[in-house]
CSV table of C-alpha atoms in Angstrom, one decimal:
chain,number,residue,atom,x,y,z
A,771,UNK,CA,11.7,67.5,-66.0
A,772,UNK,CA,8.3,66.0,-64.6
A,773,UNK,CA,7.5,62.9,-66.8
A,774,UNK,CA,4.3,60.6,-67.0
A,775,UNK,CA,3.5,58.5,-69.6
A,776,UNK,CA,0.3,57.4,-71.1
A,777,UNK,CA,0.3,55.4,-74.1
A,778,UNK,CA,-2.9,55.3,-76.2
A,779,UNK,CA,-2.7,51.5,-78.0
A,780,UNK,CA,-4.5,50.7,-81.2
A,781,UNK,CA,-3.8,47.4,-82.8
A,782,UNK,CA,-4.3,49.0,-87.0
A,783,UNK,CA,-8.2,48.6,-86.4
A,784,UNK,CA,-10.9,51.4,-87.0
A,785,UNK,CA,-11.2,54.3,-84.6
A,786,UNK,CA,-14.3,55.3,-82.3
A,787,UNK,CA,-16.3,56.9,-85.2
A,788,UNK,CA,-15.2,53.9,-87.3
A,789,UNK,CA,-12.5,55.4,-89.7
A,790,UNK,CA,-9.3,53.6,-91.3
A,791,UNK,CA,-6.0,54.2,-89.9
A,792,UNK,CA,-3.6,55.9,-92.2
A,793,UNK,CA,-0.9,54.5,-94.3
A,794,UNK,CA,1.9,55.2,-95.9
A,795,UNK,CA,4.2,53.8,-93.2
A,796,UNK,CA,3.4,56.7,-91.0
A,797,UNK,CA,3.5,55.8,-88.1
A,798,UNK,CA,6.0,53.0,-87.2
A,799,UNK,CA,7.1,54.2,-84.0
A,800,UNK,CA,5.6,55.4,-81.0
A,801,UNK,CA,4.5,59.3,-81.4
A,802,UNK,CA,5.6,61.5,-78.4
A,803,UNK,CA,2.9,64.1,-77.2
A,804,UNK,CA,4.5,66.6,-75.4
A,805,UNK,CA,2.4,68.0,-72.8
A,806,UNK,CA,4.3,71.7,-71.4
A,807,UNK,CA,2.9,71.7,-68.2
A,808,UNK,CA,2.1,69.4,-65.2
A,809,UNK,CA,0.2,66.0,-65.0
A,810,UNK,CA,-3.3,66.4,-64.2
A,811,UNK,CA,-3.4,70.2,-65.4
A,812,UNK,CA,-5.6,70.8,-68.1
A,813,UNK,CA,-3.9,71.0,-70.9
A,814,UNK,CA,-2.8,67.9,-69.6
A,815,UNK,CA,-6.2,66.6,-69.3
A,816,UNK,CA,-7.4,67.4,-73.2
A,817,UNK,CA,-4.4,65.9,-74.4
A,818,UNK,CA,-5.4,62.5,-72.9
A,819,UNK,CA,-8.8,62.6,-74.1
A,820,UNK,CA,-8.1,63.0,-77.6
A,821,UNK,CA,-4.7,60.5,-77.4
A,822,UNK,CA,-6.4,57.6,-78.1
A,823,UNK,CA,-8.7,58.4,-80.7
A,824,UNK,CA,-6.1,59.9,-82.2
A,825,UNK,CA,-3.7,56.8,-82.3
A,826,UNK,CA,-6.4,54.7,-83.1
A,827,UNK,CA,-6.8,57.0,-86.7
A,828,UNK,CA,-3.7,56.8,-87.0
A,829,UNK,CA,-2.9,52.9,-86.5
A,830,UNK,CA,-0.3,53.4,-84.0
A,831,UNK,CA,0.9,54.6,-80.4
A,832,UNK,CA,0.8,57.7,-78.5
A,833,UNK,CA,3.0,58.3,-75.3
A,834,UNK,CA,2.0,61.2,-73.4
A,835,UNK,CA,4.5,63.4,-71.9
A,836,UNK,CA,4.9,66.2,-69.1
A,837,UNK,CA,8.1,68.4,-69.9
A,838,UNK,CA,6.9,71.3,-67.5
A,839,UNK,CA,8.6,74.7,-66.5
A,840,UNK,CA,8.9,78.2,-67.5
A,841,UNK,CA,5.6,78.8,-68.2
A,842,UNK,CA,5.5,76.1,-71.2
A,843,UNK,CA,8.3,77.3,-72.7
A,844,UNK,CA,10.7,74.1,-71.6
A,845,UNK,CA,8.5,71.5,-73.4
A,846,UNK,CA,7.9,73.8,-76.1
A,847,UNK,CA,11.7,74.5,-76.8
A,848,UNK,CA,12.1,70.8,-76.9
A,849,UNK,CA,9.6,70.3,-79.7
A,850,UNK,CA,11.0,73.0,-81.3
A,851,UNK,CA,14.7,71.1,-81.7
A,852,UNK,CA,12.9,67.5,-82.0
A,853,UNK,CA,13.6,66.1,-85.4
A,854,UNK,CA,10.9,67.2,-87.5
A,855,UNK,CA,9.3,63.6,-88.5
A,856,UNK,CA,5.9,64.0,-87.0
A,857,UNK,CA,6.9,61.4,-83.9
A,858,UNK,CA,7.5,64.5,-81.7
A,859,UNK,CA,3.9,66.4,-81.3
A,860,UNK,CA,3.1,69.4,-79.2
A,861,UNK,CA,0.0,70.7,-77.4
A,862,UNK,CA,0.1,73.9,-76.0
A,863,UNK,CA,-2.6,76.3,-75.4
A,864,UNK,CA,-2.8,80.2,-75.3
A,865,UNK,CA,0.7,80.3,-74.1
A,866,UNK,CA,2.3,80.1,-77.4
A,867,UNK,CA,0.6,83.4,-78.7
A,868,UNK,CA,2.2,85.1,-75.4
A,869,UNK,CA,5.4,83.6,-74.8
A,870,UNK,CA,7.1,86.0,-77.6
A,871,UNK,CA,6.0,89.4,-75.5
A,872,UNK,CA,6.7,87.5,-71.9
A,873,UNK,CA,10.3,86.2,-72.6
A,874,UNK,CA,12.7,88.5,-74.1
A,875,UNK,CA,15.1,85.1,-74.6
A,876,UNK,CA,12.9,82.7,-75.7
A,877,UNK,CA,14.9,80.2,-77.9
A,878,UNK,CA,12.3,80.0,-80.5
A,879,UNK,CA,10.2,81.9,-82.6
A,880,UNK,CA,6.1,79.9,-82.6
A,881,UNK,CA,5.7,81.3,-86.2
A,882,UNK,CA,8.7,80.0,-87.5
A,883,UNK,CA,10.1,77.1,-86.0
A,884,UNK,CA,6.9,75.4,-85.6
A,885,UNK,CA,4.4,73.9,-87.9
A,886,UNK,CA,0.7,73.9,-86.6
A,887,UNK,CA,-1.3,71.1,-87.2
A,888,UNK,CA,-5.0,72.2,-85.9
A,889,UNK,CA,-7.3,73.7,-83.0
A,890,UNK,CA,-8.8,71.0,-80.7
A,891,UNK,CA,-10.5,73.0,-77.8
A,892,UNK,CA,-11.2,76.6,-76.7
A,893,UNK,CA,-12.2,76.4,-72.8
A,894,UNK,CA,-13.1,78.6,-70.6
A,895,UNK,CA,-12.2,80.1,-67.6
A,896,UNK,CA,-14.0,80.8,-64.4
A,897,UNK,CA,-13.0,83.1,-61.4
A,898,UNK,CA,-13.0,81.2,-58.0
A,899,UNK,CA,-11.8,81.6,-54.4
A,900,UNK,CA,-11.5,79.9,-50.8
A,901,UNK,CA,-14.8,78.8,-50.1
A,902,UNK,CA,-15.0,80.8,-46.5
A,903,UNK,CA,-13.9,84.0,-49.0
A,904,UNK,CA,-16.0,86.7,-47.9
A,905,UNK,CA,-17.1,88.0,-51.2
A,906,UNK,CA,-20.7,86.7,-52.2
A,907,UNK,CA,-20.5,88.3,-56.1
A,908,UNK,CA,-18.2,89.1,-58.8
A,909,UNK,CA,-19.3,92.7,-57.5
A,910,UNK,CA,-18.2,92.0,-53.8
A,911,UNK,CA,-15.1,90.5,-54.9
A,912,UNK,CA,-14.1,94.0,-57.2
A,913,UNK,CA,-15.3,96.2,-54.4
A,914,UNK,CA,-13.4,93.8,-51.5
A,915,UNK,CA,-10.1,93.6,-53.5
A,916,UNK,CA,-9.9,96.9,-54.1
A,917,UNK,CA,-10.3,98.2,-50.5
A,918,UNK,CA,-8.2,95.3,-49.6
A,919,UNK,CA,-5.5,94.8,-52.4
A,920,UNK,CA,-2.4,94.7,-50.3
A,921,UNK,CA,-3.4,91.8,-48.6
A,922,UNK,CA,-5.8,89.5,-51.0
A,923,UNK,CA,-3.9,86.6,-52.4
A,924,UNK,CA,-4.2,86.0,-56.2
A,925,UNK,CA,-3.0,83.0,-57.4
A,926,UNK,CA,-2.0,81.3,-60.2
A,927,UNK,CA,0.2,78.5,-62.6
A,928,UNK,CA,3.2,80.7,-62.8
A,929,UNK,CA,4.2,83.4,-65.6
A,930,UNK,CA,2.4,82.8,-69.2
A,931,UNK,CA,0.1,80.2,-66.9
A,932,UNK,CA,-3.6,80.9,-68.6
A,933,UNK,CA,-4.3,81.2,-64.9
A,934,UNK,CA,-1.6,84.1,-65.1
A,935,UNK,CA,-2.7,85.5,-68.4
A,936,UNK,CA,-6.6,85.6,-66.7
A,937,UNK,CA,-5.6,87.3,-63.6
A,938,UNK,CA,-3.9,89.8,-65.6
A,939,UNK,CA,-7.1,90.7,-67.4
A,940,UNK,CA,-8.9,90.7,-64.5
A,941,UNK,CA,-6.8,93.4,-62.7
A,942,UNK,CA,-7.1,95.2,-65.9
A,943,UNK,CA,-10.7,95.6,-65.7
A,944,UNK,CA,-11.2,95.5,-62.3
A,945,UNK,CA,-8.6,98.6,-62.1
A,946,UNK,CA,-6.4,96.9,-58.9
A,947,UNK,CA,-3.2,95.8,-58.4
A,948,UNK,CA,-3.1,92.8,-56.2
A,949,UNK,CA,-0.4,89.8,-54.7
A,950,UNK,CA,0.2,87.4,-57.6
A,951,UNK,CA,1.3,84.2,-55.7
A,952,UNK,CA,2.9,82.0,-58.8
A,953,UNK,CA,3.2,77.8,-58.4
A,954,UNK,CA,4.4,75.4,-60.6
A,955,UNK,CA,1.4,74.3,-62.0
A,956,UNK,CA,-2.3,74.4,-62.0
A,957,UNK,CA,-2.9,71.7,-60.0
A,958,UNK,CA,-0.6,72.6,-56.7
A,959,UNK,CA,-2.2,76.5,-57.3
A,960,UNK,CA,-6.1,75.1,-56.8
A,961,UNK,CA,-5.0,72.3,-54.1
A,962,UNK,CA,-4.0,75.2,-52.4
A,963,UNK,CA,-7.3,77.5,-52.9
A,964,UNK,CA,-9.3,74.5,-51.8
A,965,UNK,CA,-7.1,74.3,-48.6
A,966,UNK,CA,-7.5,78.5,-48.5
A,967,UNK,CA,-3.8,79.2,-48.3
A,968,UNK,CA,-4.7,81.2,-51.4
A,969,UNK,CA,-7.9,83.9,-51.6
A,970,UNK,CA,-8.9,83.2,-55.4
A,971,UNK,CA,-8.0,82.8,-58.6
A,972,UNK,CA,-8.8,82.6,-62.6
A,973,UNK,CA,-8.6,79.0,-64.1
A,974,UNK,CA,-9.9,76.8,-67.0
A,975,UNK,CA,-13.4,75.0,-66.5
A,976,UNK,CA,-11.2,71.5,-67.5
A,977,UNK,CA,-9.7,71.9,-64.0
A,978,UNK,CA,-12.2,74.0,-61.8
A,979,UNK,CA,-15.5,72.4,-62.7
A,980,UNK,CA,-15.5,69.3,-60.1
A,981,UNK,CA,-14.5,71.7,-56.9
A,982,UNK,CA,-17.1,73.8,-58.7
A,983,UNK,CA,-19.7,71.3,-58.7
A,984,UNK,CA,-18.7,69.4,-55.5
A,985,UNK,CA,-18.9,72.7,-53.0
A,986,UNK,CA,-15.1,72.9,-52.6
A,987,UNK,CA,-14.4,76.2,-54.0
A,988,UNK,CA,-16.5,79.7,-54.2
A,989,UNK,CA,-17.6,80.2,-58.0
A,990,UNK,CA,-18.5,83.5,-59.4
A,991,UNK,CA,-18.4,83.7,-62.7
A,992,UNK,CA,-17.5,82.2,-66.4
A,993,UNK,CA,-15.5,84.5,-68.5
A,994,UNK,CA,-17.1,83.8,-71.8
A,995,UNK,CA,-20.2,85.3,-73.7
A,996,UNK,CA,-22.0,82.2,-72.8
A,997,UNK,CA,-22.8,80.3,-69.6
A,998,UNK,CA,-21.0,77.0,-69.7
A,999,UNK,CA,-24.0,73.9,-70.1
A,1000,UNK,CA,-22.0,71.7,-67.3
A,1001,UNK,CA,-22.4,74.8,-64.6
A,1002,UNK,CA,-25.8,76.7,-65.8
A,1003,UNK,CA,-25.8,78.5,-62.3
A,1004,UNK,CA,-22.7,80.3,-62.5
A,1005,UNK,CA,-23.1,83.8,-64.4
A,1006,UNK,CA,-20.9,85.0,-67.9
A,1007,UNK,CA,-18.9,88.2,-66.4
A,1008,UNK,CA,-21.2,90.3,-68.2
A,1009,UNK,CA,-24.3,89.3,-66.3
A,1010,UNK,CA,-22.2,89.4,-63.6
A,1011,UNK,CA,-20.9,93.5,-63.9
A,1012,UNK,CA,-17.5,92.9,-65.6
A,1013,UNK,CA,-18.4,92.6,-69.0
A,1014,UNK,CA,-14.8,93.6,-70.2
A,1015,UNK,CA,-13.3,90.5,-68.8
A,1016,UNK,CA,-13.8,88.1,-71.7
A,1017,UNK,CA,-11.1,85.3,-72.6
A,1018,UNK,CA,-11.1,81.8,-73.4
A,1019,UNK,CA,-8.0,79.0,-73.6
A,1020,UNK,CA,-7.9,77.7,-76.9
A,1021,UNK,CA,-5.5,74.7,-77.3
A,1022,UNK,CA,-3.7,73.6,-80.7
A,1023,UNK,CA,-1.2,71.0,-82.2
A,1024,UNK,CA,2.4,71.7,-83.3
A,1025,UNK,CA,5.4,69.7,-84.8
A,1026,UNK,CA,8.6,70.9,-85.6
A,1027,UNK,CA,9.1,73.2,-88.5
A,1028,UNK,CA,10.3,71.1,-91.5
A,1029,UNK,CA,8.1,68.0,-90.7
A,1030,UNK,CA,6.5,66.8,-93.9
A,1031,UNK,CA,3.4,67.4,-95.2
A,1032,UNK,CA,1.8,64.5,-95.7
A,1033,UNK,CA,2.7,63.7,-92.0
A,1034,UNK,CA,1.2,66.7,-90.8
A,1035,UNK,CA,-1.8,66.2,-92.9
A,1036,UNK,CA,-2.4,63.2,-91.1
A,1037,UNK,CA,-1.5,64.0,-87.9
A,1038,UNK,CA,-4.5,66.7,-88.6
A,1039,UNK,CA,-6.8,63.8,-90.4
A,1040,UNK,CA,-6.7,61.9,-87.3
A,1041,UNK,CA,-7.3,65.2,-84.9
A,1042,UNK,CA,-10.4,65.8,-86.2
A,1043,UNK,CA,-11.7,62.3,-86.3
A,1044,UNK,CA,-10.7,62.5,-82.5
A,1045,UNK,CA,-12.4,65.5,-82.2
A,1046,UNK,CA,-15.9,63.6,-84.0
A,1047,UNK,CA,-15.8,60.8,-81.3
A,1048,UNK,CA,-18.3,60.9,-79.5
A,1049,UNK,CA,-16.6,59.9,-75.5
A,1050,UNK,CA,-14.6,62.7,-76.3
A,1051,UNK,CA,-17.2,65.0,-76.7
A,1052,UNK,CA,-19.0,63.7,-73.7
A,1053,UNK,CA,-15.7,64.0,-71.6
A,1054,UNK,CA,-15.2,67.6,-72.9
A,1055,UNK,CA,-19.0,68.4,-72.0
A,1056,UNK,CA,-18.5,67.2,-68.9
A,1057,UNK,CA,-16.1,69.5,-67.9
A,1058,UNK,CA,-17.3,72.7,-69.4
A,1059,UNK,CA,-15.8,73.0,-73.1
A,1060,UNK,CA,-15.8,71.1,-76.7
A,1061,UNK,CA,-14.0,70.3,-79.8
A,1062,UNK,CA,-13.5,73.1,-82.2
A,1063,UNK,CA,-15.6,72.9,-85.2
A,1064,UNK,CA,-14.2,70.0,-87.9
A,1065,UNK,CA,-12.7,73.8,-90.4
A,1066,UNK,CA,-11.0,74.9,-87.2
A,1067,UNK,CA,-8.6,71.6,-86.9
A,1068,UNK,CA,-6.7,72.3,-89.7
A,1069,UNK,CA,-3.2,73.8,-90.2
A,1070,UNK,CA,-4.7,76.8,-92.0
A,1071,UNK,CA,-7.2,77.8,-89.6
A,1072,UNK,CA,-4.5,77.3,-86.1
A,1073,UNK,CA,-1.8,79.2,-88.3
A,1074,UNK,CA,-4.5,82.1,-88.7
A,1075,UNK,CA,-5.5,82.0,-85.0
A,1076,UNK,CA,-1.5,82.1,-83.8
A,1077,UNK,CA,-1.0,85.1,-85.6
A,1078,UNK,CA,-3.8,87.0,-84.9
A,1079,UNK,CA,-3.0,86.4,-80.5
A,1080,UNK,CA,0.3,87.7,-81.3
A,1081,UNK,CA,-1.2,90.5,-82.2
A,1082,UNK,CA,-3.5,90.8,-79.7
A,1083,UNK,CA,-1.4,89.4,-76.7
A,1084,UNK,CA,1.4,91.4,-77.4
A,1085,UNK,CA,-0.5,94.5,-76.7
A,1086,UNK,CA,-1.7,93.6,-73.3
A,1087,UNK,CA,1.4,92.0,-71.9
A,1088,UNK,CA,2.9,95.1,-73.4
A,1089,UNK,CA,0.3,97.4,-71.6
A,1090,UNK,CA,0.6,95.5,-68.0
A,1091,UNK,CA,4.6,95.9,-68.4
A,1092,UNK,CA,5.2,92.3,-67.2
A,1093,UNK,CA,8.1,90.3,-68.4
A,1094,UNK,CA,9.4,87.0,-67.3
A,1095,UNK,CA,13.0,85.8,-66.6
């Protein structure tokens, strides 16, 4: 188990957009964030923009922690069998809605052991490579990995990865079958396509956009309906000639099934005043996403979403006939 703590400090005073902590003698302890996947990732990276705002709501601490393996299903098992008093918090992202159709033993059912607490982010993902990859447009890149798909590299943040889950989509519509080259984690998986031991891959604007930006990586396109404000120049799939490649990472809060309500309503109170603060909008901009709207970070509303990719995930894993150990 990776571990790095973070702890977001407030001394009972009023939060960035100058709202009272919560009472009721929650909290009176440190809260644990459980982060599934490595430091740095991002995941990772959204969960320590909204920590503090979040602890500062709330009047108390948050420690930030990275239980990583299995495709987020290690950290997410261990929420699962936390005690169920709102100190042990989870935030996972797309994963959760595919882990049921990837693992055949998962140790725990999302709809049932957990409670959800509220969306915070949905990001999205672009498609990059090597920077010396010889493939100029999304076009080129079909056309090249499909004359060429026994020896282009795809990488990605290992099995249930939204790296992994991208790639999966893209071979869908690109109608190929390439090399999936799995790491453990994000961050080792683009160190690598910057260093061009890997050819491309699909990845979350939270973690792509500075090689973007900075020249280190070739960019060709953002897989949502929208071009992303922080990289105007890079093309939506669509404009690009792969219109049926469309998917976004949206991240969410959990604690254990069983933790009260009141706690989770507060836990949820103090998401969304996170989500209203203005640096963490800024940082969020900055790197190609935002917070859901204020309806969105409720329990209702994440309940609603987790069903419905289920659903919808179920089918494709299903469809691409890939399981994992």
């Amino acid at each position: 188990m990776g571990v790095l703590s973070l702890v977001a400090a407030c001394s009972g005073g009023n939060g960035g957009n100058g709202t009272a902590p919560a009472g009721g003698g929650y909290p009176d302890k440190n809260i644990t964030f459980v982060v599934p996947f490595s430091a740095g990732g991002p995941t990772d990276t959204v969960t320590r923009m909204i920590a503090e705002p979040m602890a500062a709501k709330l009047g108390g601490k948050i420690v930030v922690q990275n239980v990583e393996g299995a495709g987020g299903t290690v950290g997410a098992g261990e929420v699962a069998r936390a005690q169920p008093d709102g100190y042990t918090v989870l935030m996972h992202h797309i994963g959760m809605s595919t882990a049921p159709a990837l693992y055949q033993s998962l140790g725990y059912k999302p709809l049932d052991d957990f409670q959800t607490v509220g969306l915070v982010t949905e990001v999205p993902m672009t498609i990059v490579a090597r920077k010396d990859f010889e493939p100029k447009t999304l076009q080129e890149l079909v056309t090249y990995v499909k004359a060429n798909a026994s020896k282009v590299t795809l990488a990605n943040a290992g099995i249930g990865a939204a790296s992994h889950l991208c790639g999966l989509l893209f071979q869908t519509a690109a109608g190929v079958k390439l090399q999936e080259v799995p790491y453990e984690g994000t961050g080792p998986a683009l160190t690598d396509l910057v260093g061009g031991q890997v050819d491309f891959m699909c990845d979350q604007t939270t973690n792509t956009s500075g090689q973007i930006t900075a020249g280190e990586v070739k960019a060709y396109a953002v897989t949502t309906p929208e071009r992303v404000k922080s990289l105007p120049d890079l093309p939506t799939t669509t404009e690009a000639g792969l219109p049926q490649l469309k998917v976004s990472v949206w991240h969410g809060l959990y604690v254990p099934k069983g933790t009260p309500q009141d706690v989770v309503q507060k836990l949820s109170e103090a998401l969304k005043a996170a989500l209203a603060d203005q640096k963490v909008i800024d940082q969020m901009a900055k790197l190609g996403t935002a917070p859901v709207k204020a309806a969105d970070a409720t329990p209702e509303a994440h309940r609603a979403r987790l069903q419905e990719q289920i659903t919808t995930w179920g089918k494709v894993i299903a469809d691409a006939g890939v399981k994992a150990g």
